[in-house]
Short mmCIF file of C-alpha atoms and ligand atoms in Angstrom, two decimals:
data_model
loop_
_atom_site.label_atom_id
_atom_site.label_comp_id
_atom_site.label_asym_id
_atom_site.label_seq_id
_atom_site.Cartn_x
_atom_site.Cartn_y
_atom_site.Cartn_z
CA UNK A 165 20.32 8.74 7.41
CA UNK A 166 17.07 10.09 8.88
CA UNK A 167 14.43 7.47 8.17
CA UNK A 168 10.70 7.71 8.74
CA UNK A 169 9.28 4.42 10.04
CA UNK A 170 5.52 4.40 9.43
CA UNK A 171 4.01 1.77 11.70
CA UNK A 172 7.19 1.81 13.80
CA UNK A 173 5.27 1.00 17.01
CA UNK A 174 4.07 -2.32 15.56
CA UNK A 175 5.64 -5.75 15.74
CA UNK A 176 8.06 -5.77 12.79
CA UNK A 177 8.38 -1.97 12.70
CA UNK A 178 9.57 -1.73 16.30
CA UNK A 179 12.21 -4.39 15.78
CA UNK A 180 13.40 -2.54 12.69
CA UNK A 181 13.62 0.75 14.60
CA UNK A 182 16.10 -0.94 16.95
CA UNK A 183 18.08 -2.33 14.01
CA UNK A 184 18.24 1.14 12.45
CA UNK A 185 19.55 2.69 15.66
CA UNK A 186 22.15 -0.08 15.93
CA UNK A 187 23.24 0.55 12.33
CA UNK A 188 23.79 4.26 13.05
CA UNK A 189 20.65 5.62 11.34
CA UNK A 190 18.16 8.00 12.92
CA UNK A 191 14.66 6.51 12.84
CA UNK A 192 11.61 8.72 13.33
CA UNK A 193 8.36 6.89 14.09
CA UNK A 194 4.90 7.71 12.73
CA UNK A 195 2.12 5.52 14.14
CA UNK A 196 -1.52 6.10 15.03
CA UNK A 197 -1.30 3.45 17.80
CA UNK A 198 -4.46 1.74 16.50
CA UNK A 199 -2.52 -1.53 16.77
CA UNK A 200 0.99 -0.39 17.68
CA UNK A 201 2.28 0.23 21.19
CA UNK A 202 3.94 3.41 22.46
CA UNK A 203 6.07 1.23 24.75
CA UNK A 204 7.58 -0.52 21.72
CA UNK A 205 9.32 2.69 20.59
CA UNK A 206 12.65 3.25 22.37
CA UNK A 207 13.20 6.36 24.44
CA UNK A 208 15.08 8.97 22.47
CA UNK A 209 13.40 8.10 19.16
CA UNK A 210 11.17 10.89 17.85
CA UNK A 211 7.54 9.72 17.83
CA UNK A 212 4.57 11.31 16.07
CA UNK A 213 1.11 9.90 16.73
CA UNK A 214 -0.81 10.44 13.51
CA UNK A 215 -2.51 8.63 10.65
CA UNK A 216 -0.56 7.95 7.47
CA UNK A 217 -3.19 9.83 5.47
CA UNK A 218 -3.13 12.99 7.60
CA UNK A 219 -2.70 16.11 5.50
CA UNK A 220 0.18 17.56 7.51
CA UNK A 221 2.44 14.49 7.20
CA UNK A 222 4.27 15.73 4.10
CA UNK A 223 5.18 19.10 5.62
CA UNK A 224 6.32 17.33 8.78
CA UNK A 225 8.55 14.97 6.77
CA UNK A 226 10.15 17.91 5.00
CA UNK A 227 10.64 19.78 8.25
CA UNK A 228 12.30 16.71 9.80
CA UNK A 229 14.59 16.27 6.77
CA UNK A 230 13.46 12.69 6.10
CA UNK A 231 15.50 11.00 3.34
CA UNK A 232 14.19 7.46 3.46
CA UNK A 233 10.93 5.87 4.51
CA UNK A 234 10.01 2.40 5.74
CA UNK A 235 6.32 1.62 5.47
CA UNK A 236 4.88 -0.98 7.86
CA UNK A 237 1.55 0.71 8.61
CA UNK A 238 -1.27 -1.57 7.44
CA UNK A 239 -4.15 -3.81 8.36
CA UNK A 240 -2.65 -7.32 8.35
CA UNK A 241 -5.26 -10.00 8.98
CA UNK A 242 -6.15 -12.24 6.07
CA UNK A 243 -9.45 -13.41 7.63
CA UNK A 244 -10.57 -9.88 8.45
CA UNK A 245 -9.73 -8.74 4.92
CA UNK A 246 -12.19 -11.28 3.52
CA UNK A 247 -14.97 -10.01 5.80
CA UNK A 248 -14.28 -6.30 5.54
CA UNK A 249 -12.49 -5.54 2.25
CA UNK A 250 -13.43 -1.85 2.45
CA UNK A 251 -11.24 -1.47 5.52
CA UNK A 252 -8.27 -2.99 3.67
CA UNK A 253 -8.70 -0.88 0.56
CA UNK A 254 -8.99 2.23 2.74
CA UNK A 255 -6.20 1.55 5.26
CA UNK A 256 -3.77 -0.18 2.93
CA UNK A 257 -4.32 1.12 -0.60
CA UNK A 258 -5.71 4.61 0.07
CA UNK A 259 -3.58 5.11 3.19
CA UNK A 260 -0.41 4.06 1.35
CA UNK A 261 -1.23 6.35 -1.56
CA UNK A 262 -1.42 9.32 0.82
CA UNK A 263 1.78 8.34 2.61
CA UNK A 264 3.78 7.64 -0.55
CA UNK A 265 2.55 10.83 -2.19
CA UNK A 266 3.37 12.80 0.98
CA UNK A 267 6.87 11.31 0.85
CA UNK A 268 7.29 12.23 -2.81
CA UNK A 269 6.23 15.81 -2.14
CA UNK A 270 8.64 15.97 0.78
CA UNK A 271 11.51 14.87 -1.46
CA UNK A 272 11.96 11.41 0.13
CA UNK A 273 14.14 9.37 -2.20
CA UNK A 274 13.97 5.80 -0.90
CA UNK A 275 11.15 3.56 0.32
CA UNK A 276 11.35 0.10 1.88
CA UNK A 277 7.91 -1.48 1.88
CA UNK A 278 6.49 -4.22 4.05
CA UNK A 279 4.95 -6.73 1.63
CA UNK A 280 3.94 -10.34 2.08
CA UNK A 281 4.07 -13.89 0.78
CA UNK A 282 0.30 -13.49 0.40
CA UNK A 283 0.98 -11.77 -2.97
CA UNK A 284 1.71 -15.23 -4.43
CA UNK A 285 -1.51 -16.97 -3.43
CA UNK A 286 -1.51 -20.75 -3.89
CA UNK A 287 1.93 -21.59 -5.31
CA UNK A 288 2.50 -24.01 -8.22
CA UNK A 289 5.77 -25.11 -6.64
CA UNK A 290 7.86 -24.59 -3.52
CA UNK A 291 10.20 -23.07 -2.60
CA UNK A 292 8.61 -19.92 -4.01
CA UNK A 293 10.94 -17.50 -5.77
CA UNK A 294 10.21 -13.96 -6.95
CA UNK A 295 9.34 -15.16 -10.47
CA UNK A 296 6.40 -17.22 -9.21
CA UNK A 297 3.00 -16.05 -10.41
CA UNK A 298 1.36 -13.41 -8.24
CA UNK A 299 -2.30 -14.31 -7.87
CA UNK A 300 -3.29 -13.49 -4.29
CA UNK A 301 -6.17 -15.52 -2.88
CA UNK A 302 -7.28 -12.90 -0.38
CA UNK A 303 -7.98 -9.16 -0.19
CA UNK A 304 -5.02 -8.54 2.12
CA UNK A 305 -2.59 -9.95 -0.45
CA UNK A 306 -4.27 -8.02 -3.26
CA UNK A 307 -3.93 -4.71 -1.40
CA UNK A 308 -0.21 -5.34 -0.82
CA UNK A 309 0.30 -6.18 -4.49
CA UNK A 310 -1.50 -2.97 -5.49
CA UNK A 311 0.83 -0.95 -3.28
CA UNK A 312 3.84 -2.69 -4.87
CA UNK A 313 2.44 -1.66 -8.28
CA UNK A 314 2.02 1.91 -7.07
CA UNK A 315 5.63 1.98 -5.86
CA UNK A 316 6.88 0.62 -9.18
CA UNK A 317 5.09 3.42 -11.05
CA UNK A 318 6.46 6.03 -8.64
CA UNK A 319 9.92 4.57 -9.20
CA UNK A 320 9.67 4.35 -13.00
CA UNK A 321 8.10 7.77 -13.46
CA UNK A 322 9.18 9.91 -10.49
CA UNK A 323 12.47 8.15 -9.73
CA UNK A 324 11.52 7.37 -6.12
CA UNK A 325 13.42 4.12 -5.50
CA UNK A 326 11.79 1.29 -3.54
CA UNK A 327 12.30 -2.22 -2.29
CA UNK A 328 9.32 -4.41 -1.42
CA UNK A 329 10.11 -7.15 1.09
CA UNK A 330 7.76 -10.11 0.89
CA UNK A 331 7.79 -11.72 4.31
CA UNK A 332 6.81 -15.28 4.93
CA UNK A 333 5.83 -16.03 8.57
CA UNK A 334 7.28 -13.33 10.79
CA UNK A 335 7.89 -14.72 14.26
CA UNK A 336 10.14 -14.59 17.32
CA UNK A 337 11.10 -11.53 19.34
CA UNK A 338 14.13 -9.42 20.13
CA UNK A 339 16.63 -11.46 22.17
CA UNK A 340 16.52 -8.80 24.92
CA UNK A 341 12.93 -9.84 25.77
CA UNK A 342 12.02 -6.12 25.79
CA UNK A 343 9.85 -6.04 22.66
CA UNK A 344 7.77 -8.71 20.96
CA UNK A 345 4.51 -9.66 19.30
CA UNK A 346 1.32 -8.25 20.88
CA UNK A 347 -1.67 -8.34 18.54
CA UNK A 348 -5.31 -7.90 19.54
CA UNK A 349 -6.86 -10.21 18.64
CA UNK A 350 -3.96 -12.65 18.23
CA UNK A 351 -4.39 -14.95 15.23
CA UNK A 352 -0.83 -16.17 14.60
CA UNK A 353 0.20 -19.71 15.39
CA UNK A 354 3.33 -19.28 17.56
CA UNK A 355 1.94 -16.68 20.01
CA UNK A 356 -1.26 -18.73 20.33
CA UNK A 357 0.71 -21.90 21.02
CA UNK A 358 2.73 -20.06 23.67
CA UNK A 359 -0.46 -18.73 25.26
CA UNK A 360 -1.57 -22.36 25.55
CA UNK A 361 1.78 -23.25 27.12
CA UNK A 362 1.44 -20.35 29.56
CA UNK A 363 -2.05 -21.52 30.56
CA UNK A 364 -3.66 -18.37 29.13
CA UNK A 365 -5.81 -20.48 26.79
CA UNK A 366 -6.95 -23.99 27.49
CA UNK A 367 -5.62 -25.49 24.24
CA UNK A 368 -4.40 -24.83 20.73
CA UNK A 369 -6.51 -25.94 17.79
CA UNK A 370 -4.73 -27.22 14.70
CA UNK A 371 -6.62 -26.01 11.64
CA UNK A 372 -6.83 -28.96 9.25
CA UNK A 373 -5.10 -32.35 9.22
CA UNK A 374 -5.88 -33.35 5.64
CA UNK A 375 -3.45 -31.16 3.69
CA UNK A 376 -1.17 -32.82 1.12
CA UNK A 377 1.83 -32.46 3.44
CA UNK A 378 3.88 -35.15 5.25
CA UNK A 379 1.80 -35.02 8.46
CA UNK A 380 -1.38 -33.51 6.98
CA UNK A 381 -0.98 -30.08 8.65
CA UNK A 382 0.03 -26.83 6.93
CA UNK A 383 3.70 -26.14 6.30
CA UNK A 384 5.05 -22.60 6.75
CA UNK A 385 8.39 -20.82 6.67
CA UNK A 386 9.00 -19.07 10.01
CA UNK A 387 11.42 -16.18 9.77
CA UNK A 388 12.77 -14.47 12.89
CA UNK A 389 11.74 -10.82 13.21
CA UNK A 390 15.36 -9.85 13.93
CA UNK A 391 16.40 -11.31 10.55
CA UNK A 392 13.54 -9.38 8.93
CA UNK A 393 14.66 -6.17 10.64
CA UNK A 394 18.24 -6.63 9.41
CA UNK A 395 16.96 -7.07 5.84
CA UNK A 396 15.22 -3.68 6.03
CA UNK A 397 18.46 -1.96 7.00
CA UNK A 398 20.36 -3.71 4.18
CA UNK A 399 17.61 -2.73 1.72
CA UNK A 400 17.71 0.94 2.73
CA UNK A 401 21.51 1.04 2.57
CA UNK A 402 21.40 -0.60 -0.85
CA UNK A 403 19.02 2.04 -2.22
CA UNK A 404 21.06 4.85 -0.69
CA UNK A 405 24.14 3.43 -2.43
CA UNK A 406 22.47 3.59 -5.85
CA UNK A 407 20.71 0.20 -5.89
CA UNK A 408 17.76 -0.43 -8.18
CA UNK A 409 14.09 -0.72 -7.25
CA UNK A 410 13.00 -4.33 -6.80
CA UNK A 411 11.32 -6.91 -4.58
CA UNK A 412 12.69 -9.74 -2.46
CA UNK A 413 11.33 -12.73 -0.57
CA UNK A 414 12.28 -13.11 3.07
CA UNK A 415 12.09 -16.56 4.56
CA UNK A 416 14.31 -19.13 6.22
CA UNK A 417 13.93 -21.52 3.28
CA UNK A 418 12.75 -24.29 5.62
CA UNK A 419 9.20 -25.45 6.12
CA UNK A 420 7.68 -26.62 9.41
CA UNK A 421 4.24 -28.15 9.83
CA UNK A 422 1.79 -26.92 12.44
CA UNK A 423 2.30 -30.19 14.32
CA UNK A 424 6.08 -29.71 14.26
CA UNK A 425 5.69 -26.18 15.68
CA UNK A 426 3.46 -27.50 18.46
CA UNK A 427 5.99 -30.22 19.32
CA UNK A 428 8.91 -27.76 19.20
CA UNK A 429 7.01 -25.40 21.52
CA UNK A 430 6.43 -28.22 24.01
CA UNK A 431 10.15 -28.97 23.96
CA UNK A 432 11.31 -25.35 24.27
CA UNK A 433 8.87 -24.48 27.08
CA UNK A 434 9.00 -27.87 28.80
CA UNK A 435 5.19 -27.70 29.11
CA UNK A 436 2.81 -30.31 27.76
CA UNK A 437 -0.31 -28.32 26.80
CA UNK A 438 -3.47 -29.62 25.25
CA UNK A 439 -3.95 -29.80 21.45
CA UNK A 440 -7.25 -30.06 19.56
CA UNK A 441 -7.83 -30.84 15.92
CA UNK A 442 -10.19 -28.68 13.90
CA UNK A 443 -11.18 -28.16 10.30
CA UNK A 444 -9.23 -26.16 7.75
CA UNK A 445 -9.21 -22.36 8.09
CA UNK A 446 -10.61 -20.81 4.90
CA UNK A 447 -8.00 -19.59 2.45
CA UNK A 448 -4.96 -21.34 3.97
CA UNK A 449 -2.60 -22.74 1.31
CA UNK A 450 -1.07 -26.12 2.26
CA UNK A 451 2.60 -25.22 1.92
CA UNK A 452 4.41 -21.86 1.78
CA UNK A 453 8.20 -21.94 1.81
CA UNK A 454 10.43 -19.17 0.45
CA UNK A 455 13.43 -19.17 -1.75
CA UNK A 456 15.37 -16.14 -0.51
CA UNK A 457 18.30 -16.67 -2.86
CA UNK A 458 17.75 -13.32 -4.59
CA UNK A 459 18.18 -11.16 -1.48
CA UNK A 460 21.12 -13.31 -0.36
CA UNK A 461 22.79 -12.80 -3.71
CA UNK A 462 22.08 -9.09 -4.17
CA UNK A 463 22.10 -7.72 -0.61
CA UNK A 464 24.21 -10.37 1.12
CA UNK A 465 21.37 -11.00 3.62
CA UNK A 466 21.64 -14.14 5.67
CA UNK A 467 19.14 -15.20 8.33
CA UNK A 468 21.08 -16.07 11.48
CA UNK A 469 18.28 -16.23 14.07
CA UNK A 470 15.70 -18.36 12.28
CA UNK A 471 16.04 -21.86 13.69
CA UNK A 472 12.70 -23.00 15.08
CA UNK A 473 14.26 -23.32 18.55
CA UNK A 474 15.44 -19.70 18.53
CA UNK A 475 12.22 -18.34 17.04
CA UNK A 476 10.12 -20.08 19.68
CA UNK A 477 12.67 -19.54 22.47
CA UNK A 478 12.83 -15.76 21.91
CA UNK A 479 9.04 -15.51 21.59
CA UNK A 480 8.71 -17.50 24.84
CA UNK A 481 11.09 -15.13 26.63
CA UNK A 482 8.89 -12.19 25.58
CA UNK A 483 5.73 -14.02 26.71
CA UNK A 484 7.24 -14.83 30.07
CA UNK A 485 8.57 -11.35 30.77
CA UNK A 486 5.41 -9.66 29.37
CA UNK A 487 2.45 -11.93 30.16
CA UNK A 488 0.05 -9.05 29.41
CA UNK A 489 2.03 -7.86 26.37
CA UNK A 490 2.64 -4.11 26.49
CA UNK A 491 -0.33 -3.77 28.81
CA UNK A 492 -1.52 -0.54 27.15
N1 UFG B 101 -2.89 -22.23 12.65
C1 UFG B 101 -3.48 -23.23 13.40
N2 UFG B 101 -4.12 -22.86 14.55
C2 UFG B 101 -4.20 -21.57 14.98
C3 UFG B 101 -3.59 -20.57 14.20
C4 UFG B 101 -2.94 -20.92 13.03
O1 UFG B 101 -3.46 -24.41 13.05
O2 UFG B 101 -4.80 -21.32 16.04
C5 UFG B 101 -2.19 -22.61 11.42
C6 UFG B 101 -2.72 -21.91 10.18
O3 UFG B 101 -3.80 -22.64 9.65
C7 UFG B 101 -1.48 -21.90 9.30
C8 UFG B 101 -0.31 -21.82 10.27
O4 UFG B 101 -0.84 -22.20 11.53
O5 UFG B 101 -1.39 -23.09 8.61
C9 UFG B 101 0.26 -20.44 10.39
O6 UFG B 101 -0.80 -19.53 10.62
P1 UFG B 101 -0.58 -18.00 10.98
O7 UFG B 101 -1.93 -17.41 11.18
O8 UFG B 101 0.41 -17.88 12.09
O9 UFG B 101 0.13 -17.41 9.70
P2 UFG B 101 -0.34 -17.47 8.16
O10 UFG B 101 0.57 -18.45 7.47
O11 UFG B 101 -1.78 -17.68 8.00
O12 UFG B 101 -0.10 -15.96 7.75
C10 UFG B 101 1.15 -15.45 7.42
C11 UFG B 101 1.19 -13.97 7.77
C12 UFG B 101 0.21 -13.20 6.93
C13 UFG B 101 0.47 -13.49 5.49
C14 UFG B 101 0.43 -14.96 5.23
C15 UFG B 101 0.83 -15.26 3.83
O13 UFG B 101 0.92 -13.79 9.13
O14 UFG B 101 0.35 -11.82 7.17
O15 UFG B 101 1.36 -15.64 6.06
O16 UFG B 101 0.12 -16.37 3.37
F1 UFG B 101 -0.48 -12.92 4.72
#
């Protein structure tokens, strides 16, 4: 199937493009390169540098004969969303409206959407399943939930089928070491820890040691980006085979504290870097761990790369082979 990958030059998008090629699909990438990297898109994959809201996108989709769309293009930083909500409403909500409407007008039948655990906010219990209440505690999560609502209405009324995938903590890198995580600025724990191991920052600061968790630091569910990418392919195939619109969590089902991640990184890299202890980061829930039983049951998805050792090991390989990231 010919599949448009909006945001296909970004971290999760670029890994999914590879998974699509491997599965025999033909991905076509749309990315404005505001955060994505041209070098993350494999040679031989059609690439269009444009914004998701550009007025010619629909005609281009029709011309290319796009049948399915994967939508990764978004602003993704929780902290930034709380300082500059206008940017998030514009890029995420307005941008997605234009893209989804362009797809509808171009006759695209299936959409797989990049959603987030942030739609749940502070959970009442963990692991979190899809029936948990959805009360996001930040603007980023609210924008993603609004887009899910938009997709549901497009599905119910126009018959455009969708799956929203709610990722927990995306991490790791392709085992080849050729593509990986390269955000500017970097705010995620594992790449920051590895920068400390590589001597690119003098230490890592642990944000908060007084959470109600076993060691007082936040617990998260780290899911390997290759497992995420595989889920997108399964989701698209499911829709193309007549599957119903719905949403799924994607996590490993296991929680690791910030301290445990730091210790695991020291072990994997063999480097003893310096650790500082700071105060809580605003808006961080104490524990987020997924139940992914629903996607396992319905799509047969199974994460096979998401041990902490593999997540950190693959990310470390990328860091070592690309100390400056994509250098673009
Ligand atoms: N952390 C530190 N020090 C750092 C960076 C992070 O202690 O320098 C801690 C955070 O406080 C948090 C954990 O490491 O407890 C993980 O933080 P990340 O920033 O890597 O990831 P988040 O859990 O904050 O965010 C992830 C996704 C978001 C998504 C969110 C859902 O990256 O896109 O989960 O809650 F919105």
